[in-house]
PDB file of C-alpha atoms in Angstrom:
ATOM      1  CA  ARG A   1     101.442 110.764  96.378  1.00  0.00           C
ATOM      2  CA  LYS A   2     102.190 108.286  98.591  1.00  0.00           C
ATOM      3  CA  GLU A   3     100.685 109.712 102.078  1.00  0.00           C
ATOM      4  CA  VAL A   4     104.115 108.280 103.659  1.00  0.00           C
ATOM      5  CA  GLU A   5     107.074 108.836 101.798  1.00  0.00           C
ATOM      6  CA  GLN A   6     110.444 107.674 102.551  1.00  0.00           C
ATOM      7  CA  ASP A   7     113.302 107.324 100.627  1.00  0.00           C
ATOM      8  CA  PRO A   8     114.069 103.555 100.300  1.00  0.00           C
ATOM      9  CA  GLY A   9     117.517 103.619 100.656  1.00  0.00           C
ATOM     10  CA  PRO A  10     119.846 101.571 101.045  1.00  0.00           C
ATOM     11  CA  PHE A  11     121.936 103.719 102.687  1.00  0.00           C
ATOM     12  CA  ASN A  12     125.324 102.074 103.064  1.00  0.00           C
ATOM     13  CA  VAL A  13     127.146 103.293 105.469  1.00  0.00           C
ATOM     14  CA  PRO A  14     130.362 102.441 107.957  1.00  0.00           C
ATOM     15  CA  GLU A  15     130.238 101.646 111.958  1.00  0.00           C
ATOM     16  CA  GLY A  16     130.580 105.075 113.583  1.00  0.00           C
ATOM     17  CA  ALA A  17     128.841 106.744 111.745  1.00  0.00           C
ATOM     18  CA  THR A  18     125.902 109.400 111.648  1.00  0.00           C
ATOM     19  CA  VAL A  19     123.038 108.453 109.542  1.00  0.00           C
ATOM     20  CA  ALA A  20     120.078 109.915 108.931  1.00  0.00           C
ATOM     21  CA  PHE A  21     116.682 109.974 107.424  1.00  0.00           C
ATOM     22  CA  ASN A  22     114.568 111.547 106.417  1.00  0.00           C
ATOM     23  CA  CYS A  23     109.439 111.180 106.216  1.00  0.00           C
ATOM     24  CA  THR A  24     107.493 113.090 104.524  1.00  0.00           C
ATOM     25  CA  TYR A  25     103.154 112.749 104.914  1.00  0.00           C
ATOM     26  CA  SER A  26     100.572 114.322 102.811  1.00  0.00           C
ATOM     27  CA  ASN A  27      98.264 114.685 105.540  1.00  0.00           C
ATOM     28  CA  SER A  28      98.248 117.653 107.727  1.00  0.00           C
ATOM     29  CA  ALA A  29      95.181 115.607 110.356  1.00  0.00           C
ATOM     30  CA  SER A  30      98.212 113.167 111.126  1.00  0.00           C
ATOM     31  CA  GLN A  31      98.531 113.917 114.686  1.00  0.00           C
ATOM     32  CA  SER A  32     100.929 110.477 116.414  1.00  0.00           C
ATOM     33  CA  PHE A  33     104.839 110.076 114.501  1.00  0.00           C
ATOM     34  CA  PHE A  34     106.471 106.276 114.896  1.00  0.00           C
ATOM     35  CA  TRP A  35     109.409 104.844 113.573  1.00  0.00           C
ATOM     36  CA  TYR A  36     109.611 100.994 113.538  1.00  0.00           C
ATOM     37  CA  ARG A  37     113.237  99.058 112.608  1.00  0.00           C
ATOM     38  CA  GLN A  38     112.015  95.484 110.943  1.00  0.00           C
ATOM     39  CA  ASP A  39     114.385  92.898 110.000  1.00  0.00           C
ATOM     40  CA  CYS A  40     114.783  90.773 107.093  1.00  0.00           C
ATOM     41  CA  ARG A  41     112.031  88.220 107.430  1.00  0.00           C
ATOM     42  CA  LYS A  42     110.492  89.806 110.576  1.00  0.00           C
ATOM     43  CA  GLU A  43     107.700  91.161 112.432  1.00  0.00           C
ATOM     44  CA  PRO A  44     108.537  95.686 112.148  1.00  0.00           C
ATOM     45  CA  LYS A  45     109.162  96.400 115.621  1.00  0.00           C
ATOM     46  CA  LEU A  46     108.561 100.308 117.507  1.00  0.00           C
ATOM     47  CA  LEU A  47     111.102 101.611 117.136  1.00  0.00           C
ATOM     48  CA  MET A  48     110.115 105.420 119.110  1.00  0.00           C
ATOM     49  CA  SER A  49     107.643 107.277 119.393  1.00  0.00           C
ATOM     50  CA  VAL A  50     107.956 110.915 118.242  1.00  0.00           C
ATOM     51  CA  TYR A  51     107.099 113.611 119.576  1.00  0.00           C
ATOM     52  CA  SER A  52     106.620 117.497 118.304  1.00  0.00           C
ATOM     53  CA  SER A  53     110.086 118.603 120.674  1.00  0.00           C
ATOM     54  CA  GLY A  54     111.676 115.909 119.257  1.00  0.00           C
ATOM     55  CA  ASN A  55     113.275 113.178 121.868  1.00  0.00           C
ATOM     56  CA  GLU A  56     115.797 110.573 122.209  1.00  0.00           C
ATOM     57  CA  ASP A  57     117.222 107.563 122.628  1.00  0.00           C
ATOM     58  CA  GLY A  58     119.925 106.937 123.255  1.00  0.00           C
ATOM     59  CA  ARG A  59     121.825 106.810 119.957  1.00  0.00           C
ATOM     60  CA  PHE A  60     118.461 107.379 118.052  1.00  0.00           C
ATOM     61  CA  THR A  61     117.585 110.874 118.058  1.00  0.00           C
ATOM     62  CA  ALA A  62     113.322 112.176 116.688  1.00  0.00           C
ATOM     63  CA  GLN A  63     112.160 115.054 115.281  1.00  0.00           C
ATOM     64  CA  LEU A  64     108.702 116.576 114.127  1.00  0.00           C
ATOM     65  CA  ASN A  65     108.585 119.401 112.179  1.00  0.00           C
ATOM     66  CA  ARG A  66     104.738 120.028 111.692  1.00  0.00           C
ATOM     67  CA  ALA A  67     105.145 123.241 108.878  1.00  0.00           C
ATOM     68  CA  SER A  68     107.225 121.039 106.829  1.00  0.00           C
ATOM     69  CA  GLN A  69     105.739 117.746 107.650  1.00  0.00           C
ATOM     70  CA  TYR A  70     108.571 115.970 108.016  1.00  0.00           C
ATOM     71  CA  ILE A  71     109.424 113.804 110.630  1.00  0.00           C
ATOM     72  CA  SER A  72     113.241 112.275 110.705  1.00  0.00           C
ATOM     73  CA  LEU A  73     115.464 109.861 112.561  1.00  0.00           C
ATOM     74  CA  LEU A  74     119.257 110.541 113.735  1.00  0.00           C
ATOM     75  CA  ILE A  75     121.532 107.282 114.295  1.00  0.00           C
ATOM     76  CA  ARG A  76     124.591 108.352 115.978  1.00  0.00           C
ATOM     77  CA  ASP A  77     127.868 105.821 116.026  1.00  0.00           C
ATOM     78  CA  SER A  78     126.360 103.040 113.861  1.00  0.00           C
ATOM     79  CA  LYS A  79     126.415  99.466 114.498  1.00  0.00           C
ATOM     80  CA  LEU A  80     126.460  96.450 112.538  1.00  0.00           C
ATOM     81  CA  SER A  81     123.103  95.738 114.872  1.00  0.00           C
ATOM     82  CA  ASP A  82     121.565  98.796 113.376  1.00  0.00           C
ATOM     83  CA  SER A  83     120.970  97.462 109.108  1.00  0.00           C
ATOM     84  CA  ALA A  84     117.431  96.983 109.098  1.00  0.00           C
ATOM     85  CA  THR A  85     114.974  98.568 107.440  1.00  0.00           C
ATOM     86  CA  TYR A  86     112.998 101.784 109.661  1.00  0.00           C
ATOM     87  CA  LEU A  87     109.808 102.315 108.825  1.00  0.00           C
ATOM     88  CA  CYS A  88     108.057 105.672 109.419  1.00  0.00           C
ATOM     89  CA  VAL A  89     104.499 105.923 110.712  1.00  0.00           C
ATOM     90  CA  ALA A  90     101.992 108.235 110.724  1.00  0.00           C
ATOM     91  CA  ARG A  91      98.557 108.167 112.578  1.00  0.00           C
ATOM     92  CA  SER A  92      95.691 110.749 112.203  1.00  0.00           C
ATOM     93  CA  GLY A  93      92.922 111.914 114.762  1.00  0.00           C
ATOM     94  CA  GLY A  94      89.625 110.019 114.801  1.00  0.00           C
ATOM     95  CA  TYR A  95      89.387 106.654 114.287  1.00  0.00           C
ATOM     96  CA  GLN A  96      93.200 106.539 114.564  1.00  0.00           C
ATOM     97  CA  LYS A  97      93.841 105.157 110.885  1.00  0.00           C
ATOM     98  CA  VAL A  98      97.265 104.783 110.424  1.00  0.00           C
ATOM     99  CA  THR A  99      99.982 104.738 107.938  1.00  0.00           C
ATOM    100  CA  PHE A 100     102.792 103.807 107.580  1.00  0.00           C
ATOM    101  CA  GLY A 101     105.393 104.396 104.929  1.00  0.00           C
ATOM    102  CA  THR A 102     107.253 101.816 102.937  1.00  0.00           C
ATOM    103  CA  GLY A 103     111.439 102.139 104.730  1.00  0.00           C
ATOM    104  CA  THR A 104     114.338 102.791 104.296  1.00  0.00           C
ATOM    105  CA  LYS A 105     117.467 100.809 104.302  1.00  0.00           C
ATOM    106  CA  LEU A 106     120.368 101.157 106.228  1.00  0.00           C
ATOM    107  CA  GLN A 107     123.319  98.347 105.958  1.00  0.00           C
ATOM    108  CA  VAL A 108     125.619  99.297 108.057  1.00  0.00           C
ATOM    109  CA  ILE A 109     129.302  98.439 106.904  1.00  0.00           C
ATOM    110  CA  PRO A 110     132.303  96.991 108.947  1.00  0.00           C
TER     111      PRO A 110
ATOM    112  CA  ASN B   1     102.739  89.472 129.349  1.00  0.00           C
ATOM    113  CA  ALA B   2     102.353  87.916 126.507  1.00  0.00           C
ATOM    114  CA  GLY B   3     102.160  89.885 123.056  1.00  0.00           C
ATOM    115  CA  VAL B   4     100.352  89.440 119.777  1.00  0.00           C
ATOM    116  CA  MET B   5      99.985  86.360 119.272  1.00  0.00           C
ATOM    117  CA  GLN B   6      99.972  84.942 115.668  1.00  0.00           C
ATOM    118  CA  ASN B   7      99.198  81.181 114.752  1.00  0.00           C
ATOM    119  CA  PRO B   8     100.263  79.191 112.223  1.00  0.00           C
ATOM    120  CA  ARG B   9     103.536  80.802 111.536  1.00  0.00           C
ATOM    121  CA  HIS B  10     103.745  78.847 108.585  1.00  0.00           C
ATOM    122  CA  LEU B  11     100.737  78.523 106.140  1.00  0.00           C
ATOM    123  CA  VAL B  12     100.818  76.035 103.008  1.00  0.00           C
ATOM    124  CA  ARG B  13      97.623  75.627 100.386  1.00  0.00           C
ATOM    125  CA  ARG B  14      97.337  74.419  96.582  1.00  0.00           C
ATOM    126  CA  ARG B  15      95.123  76.550  94.428  1.00  0.00           C
ATOM    127  CA  GLY B  16      91.804  76.418  95.061  1.00  0.00           C
ATOM    128  CA  GLN B  17      91.729  76.422  98.647  1.00  0.00           C
ATOM    129  CA  GLU B  18      90.692  78.295 101.427  1.00  0.00           C
ATOM    130  CA  ALA B  19      93.526  79.749 104.250  1.00  0.00           C
ATOM    131  CA  ARG B  20      93.050  80.663 107.761  1.00  0.00           C
ATOM    132  CA  LEU B  21      94.932  83.230 109.636  1.00  0.00           C
ATOM    133  CA  ARG B  22      93.851  84.050 113.489  1.00  0.00           C
ATOM    134  CA  CYS B  23      95.594  86.653 115.887  1.00  0.00           C
ATOM    135  CA  SER B  24      95.224  87.577 119.433  1.00  0.00           C
ATOM    136  CA  PRO B  25      96.064  90.807 120.605  1.00  0.00           C
ATOM    137  CA  MET B  26      97.715  91.950 123.295  1.00  0.00           C
ATOM    138  CA  LYS B  27      96.292  91.377 127.100  1.00  0.00           C
ATOM    139  CA  GLY B  28      93.068  94.823 127.235  1.00  0.00           C
ATOM    140  CA  HIS B  29      94.285  95.523 122.861  1.00  0.00           C
ATOM    141  CA  SER B  30      91.070  96.170 121.511  1.00  0.00           C
ATOM    142  CA  HIS B  31      92.412  97.240 117.973  1.00  0.00           C
ATOM    143  CA  VAL B  32      93.768  95.072 115.352  1.00  0.00           C
ATOM    144  CA  TYR B  33      94.897  95.492 111.905  1.00  0.00           C
ATOM    145  CA  TRP B  34      96.365  92.848 109.438  1.00  0.00           C
ATOM    146  CA  TYR B  35      98.961  94.239 106.661  1.00  0.00           C
ATOM    147  CA  ARG B  36     100.468  92.257 104.126  1.00  0.00           C
ATOM    148  CA  GLN B  37     103.894  92.123 102.764  1.00  0.00           C
ATOM    149  CA  LEU B  38     105.406  91.227  99.931  1.00  0.00           C
ATOM    150  CA  PRO B  39     108.955  90.005  99.269  1.00  0.00           C
ATOM    151  CA  GLU B  40     111.154  93.068  99.210  1.00  0.00           C
ATOM    152  CA  GLU B  41     107.720  95.166  99.773  1.00  0.00           C
ATOM    153  CA  GLY B  42     106.981  97.338 102.300  1.00  0.00           C
ATOM    154  CA  LEU B  43     103.671  96.383 104.327  1.00  0.00           C
ATOM    155  CA  LYS B  44     100.392  97.927 102.280  1.00  0.00           C
ATOM    156  CA  PHE B  45      97.191  97.631 105.224  1.00  0.00           C
ATOM    157  CA  MET B  46      94.781  95.452 104.892  1.00  0.00           C
ATOM    158  CA  VAL B  47      92.235  95.947 106.999  1.00  0.00           C
ATOM    159  CA  TYR B  48      91.324  98.005 110.248  1.00  0.00           C
ATOM    160  CA  LEU B  49      88.727  96.137 113.117  1.00  0.00           C
ATOM    161  CA  GLN B  50      87.739  97.190 116.791  1.00  0.00           C
ATOM    162  CA  LYS B  51      85.395  94.018 118.675  1.00  0.00           C
ATOM    163  CA  GLU B  52      82.722  93.301 116.178  1.00  0.00           C
ATOM    164  CA  ASN B  53      83.289  95.775 113.960  1.00  0.00           C
ATOM    165  CA  ILE B  54      85.088  96.628 111.519  1.00  0.00           C
ATOM    166  CA  ILE B  55      85.878 100.310 111.009  1.00  0.00           C
ATOM    167  CA  ASP B  56      88.335  99.681 107.389  1.00  0.00           C
ATOM    168  CA  GLU B  57      89.087  97.861 104.964  1.00  0.00           C
ATOM    169  CA  SER B  58      89.758  99.878 102.713  1.00  0.00           C
ATOM    170  CA  GLY B  59      92.898  98.176 102.457  1.00  0.00           C
ATOM    171  CA  MET B  60      91.283  94.828 101.159  1.00  0.00           C
ATOM    172  CA  PRO B  61      89.935  93.472  97.715  1.00  0.00           C
ATOM    173  CA  LYS B  62      87.099  92.618  96.947  1.00  0.00           C
ATOM    174  CA  GLU B  63      87.097  88.938  96.289  1.00  0.00           C
ATOM    175  CA  ARG B  64      88.467  86.551  98.315  1.00  0.00           C
ATOM    176  CA  PHE B  65      89.956  87.946 100.997  1.00  0.00           C
ATOM    177  CA  SER B  66      86.650  88.752 104.066  1.00  0.00           C
ATOM    178  CA  ALA B  67      88.461  89.227 108.802  1.00  0.00           C
ATOM    179  CA  GLU B  68      86.977  89.055 111.105  1.00  0.00           C
ATOM    180  CA  PHE B  69      86.911  90.281 114.819  1.00  0.00           C
ATOM    181  CA  PRO B  70      84.296  88.287 117.522  1.00  0.00           C
ATOM    182  CA  LYS B  71      84.205  89.046 121.037  1.00  0.00           C
ATOM    183  CA  GLU B  72      84.793  85.610 122.095  1.00  0.00           C
ATOM    184  CA  GLY B  73      87.967  84.994 120.286  1.00  0.00           C
ATOM    185  CA  PRO B  74      91.203  85.771 117.994  1.00  0.00           C
ATOM    186  CA  SER B  75      90.630  87.939 115.091  1.00  0.00           C
ATOM    187  CA  ILE B  76      90.499  85.535 111.427  1.00  0.00           C
ATOM    188  CA  LEU B  77      91.866  86.783 108.395  1.00  0.00           C
ATOM    189  CA  ARG B  78      90.357  84.904 105.667  1.00  0.00           C
ATOM    190  CA  ILE B  79      91.577  84.417 102.205  1.00  0.00           C
ATOM    191  CA  GLN B  80      89.101  81.500  99.551  1.00  0.00           C
ATOM    192  CA  GLN B  81      90.081  80.345  96.849  1.00  0.00           C
ATOM    193  CA  VAL B  82      93.765  81.047  97.208  1.00  0.00           C
ATOM    194  CA  VAL B  83      95.656  82.130  93.867  1.00  0.00           C
ATOM    195  CA  ARG B  84      99.677  82.118  93.525  1.00  0.00           C
ATOM    196  CA  GLY B  85      99.781  85.961  93.931  1.00  0.00           C
ATOM    197  CA  ASP B  86      98.676  85.357  98.341  1.00  0.00           C
ATOM    198  CA  SER B  87     101.126  84.124  99.082  1.00  0.00           C
ATOM    199  CA  ALA B  88     103.403  86.755 101.322  1.00  0.00           C
ATOM    200  CA  ALA B  89     103.764  87.549 105.210  1.00  0.00           C
ATOM    201  CA  TYR B  90     100.135  89.226 106.921  1.00  0.00           C
ATOM    202  CA  PHE B  91     101.223  90.463 109.725  1.00  0.00           C
ATOM    203  CA  CYS B  92      98.448  91.638 113.361  1.00  0.00           C
ATOM    204  CA  ALA B  93      98.915  94.020 115.035  1.00  0.00           C
ATOM    205  CA  SER B  94      97.172  95.681 117.911  1.00  0.00           C
ATOM    206  CA  ARG B  95      97.280  98.384 119.628  1.00  0.00           C
ATOM    207  CA  GLN B  96      94.830  99.716 122.654  1.00  0.00           C
ATOM    208  CA  GLY B  97      93.788 103.527 123.156  1.00  0.00           C
ATOM    209  CA  ASN B  98      96.611 105.976 121.916  1.00  0.00           C
ATOM    210  CA  GLN B  99      99.726 103.345 122.200  1.00  0.00           C
ATOM    211  CA  PRO B 100     101.103 102.401 119.365  1.00  0.00           C
ATOM    212  CA  GLN B 101     100.829  99.732 117.443  1.00  0.00           C
ATOM    213  CA  HIS B 102     102.495  95.531 118.794  1.00  0.00           C
ATOM    214  CA  PHE B 103     103.429  93.640 116.034  1.00  0.00           C
ATOM    215  CA  GLY B 104     102.848  89.143 115.935  1.00  0.00           C
ATOM    216  CA  ASP B 105     105.149  87.893 113.985  1.00  0.00           C
ATOM    217  CA  GLY B 106     103.389  86.627 110.909  1.00  0.00           C
ATOM    218  CA  THR B 107     102.033  84.373 109.290  1.00  0.00           C
ATOM    219  CA  ARG B 108     103.829  82.382 105.886  1.00  0.00           C
ATOM    220  CA  LEU B 109     101.423  81.933 103.599  1.00  0.00           C
ATOM    221  CA  SER B 110     102.787  80.046 100.789  1.00  0.00           C
ATOM    222  CA  ILE B 111     100.581  78.647  97.386  1.00  0.00           C
ATOM    223  CA  LEU B 112     101.325  75.895  95.516  1.00  0.00           C
TER     224      LEU B 112
END
């Protein structure tokens, strides 16, 4: 079983739609969580950190469920520019091992 | 305030040559990570270094690959006797403290 698992997609959604991605992690020692986005042939860029109480940044909402060991990303009012691969990241304590999921591909269509 | 700097952006080598990839972390960052990404695939962790120390190299192939992060200068990922299968994008990321990682633009390695 992978340490961080994501549905690879692709998720094809129309502009303006709301879309949600889930990500599960297996290491219960994971303490910090992040969402990155990666455009084709570019470097991953930090989208947002994920806090236990949930957090929102504009059209993006991230949530963490420690009991079930999953995090989610909700995108409201999708834009064409949201088309990318979204990477879920879990980081453990100690020397802070960082594990990336393989990503969920989102395609927003006009 | 420069971000993570990787060079070269593109590197072409013939089979059997050596490839050296450089990564200068963000100012003040002492933790460096290297990842490899094949086309249409996810990021694969290779190695995690802190100044002068290798913390985790569980993702590094056992042969031909090595990494260092000296006290002065950039981190270097070195691939000896390259083969076609080494063709990939190699990304470096750095962080400091509990902050998230920030990535460089990557080096695209092509093996002829």
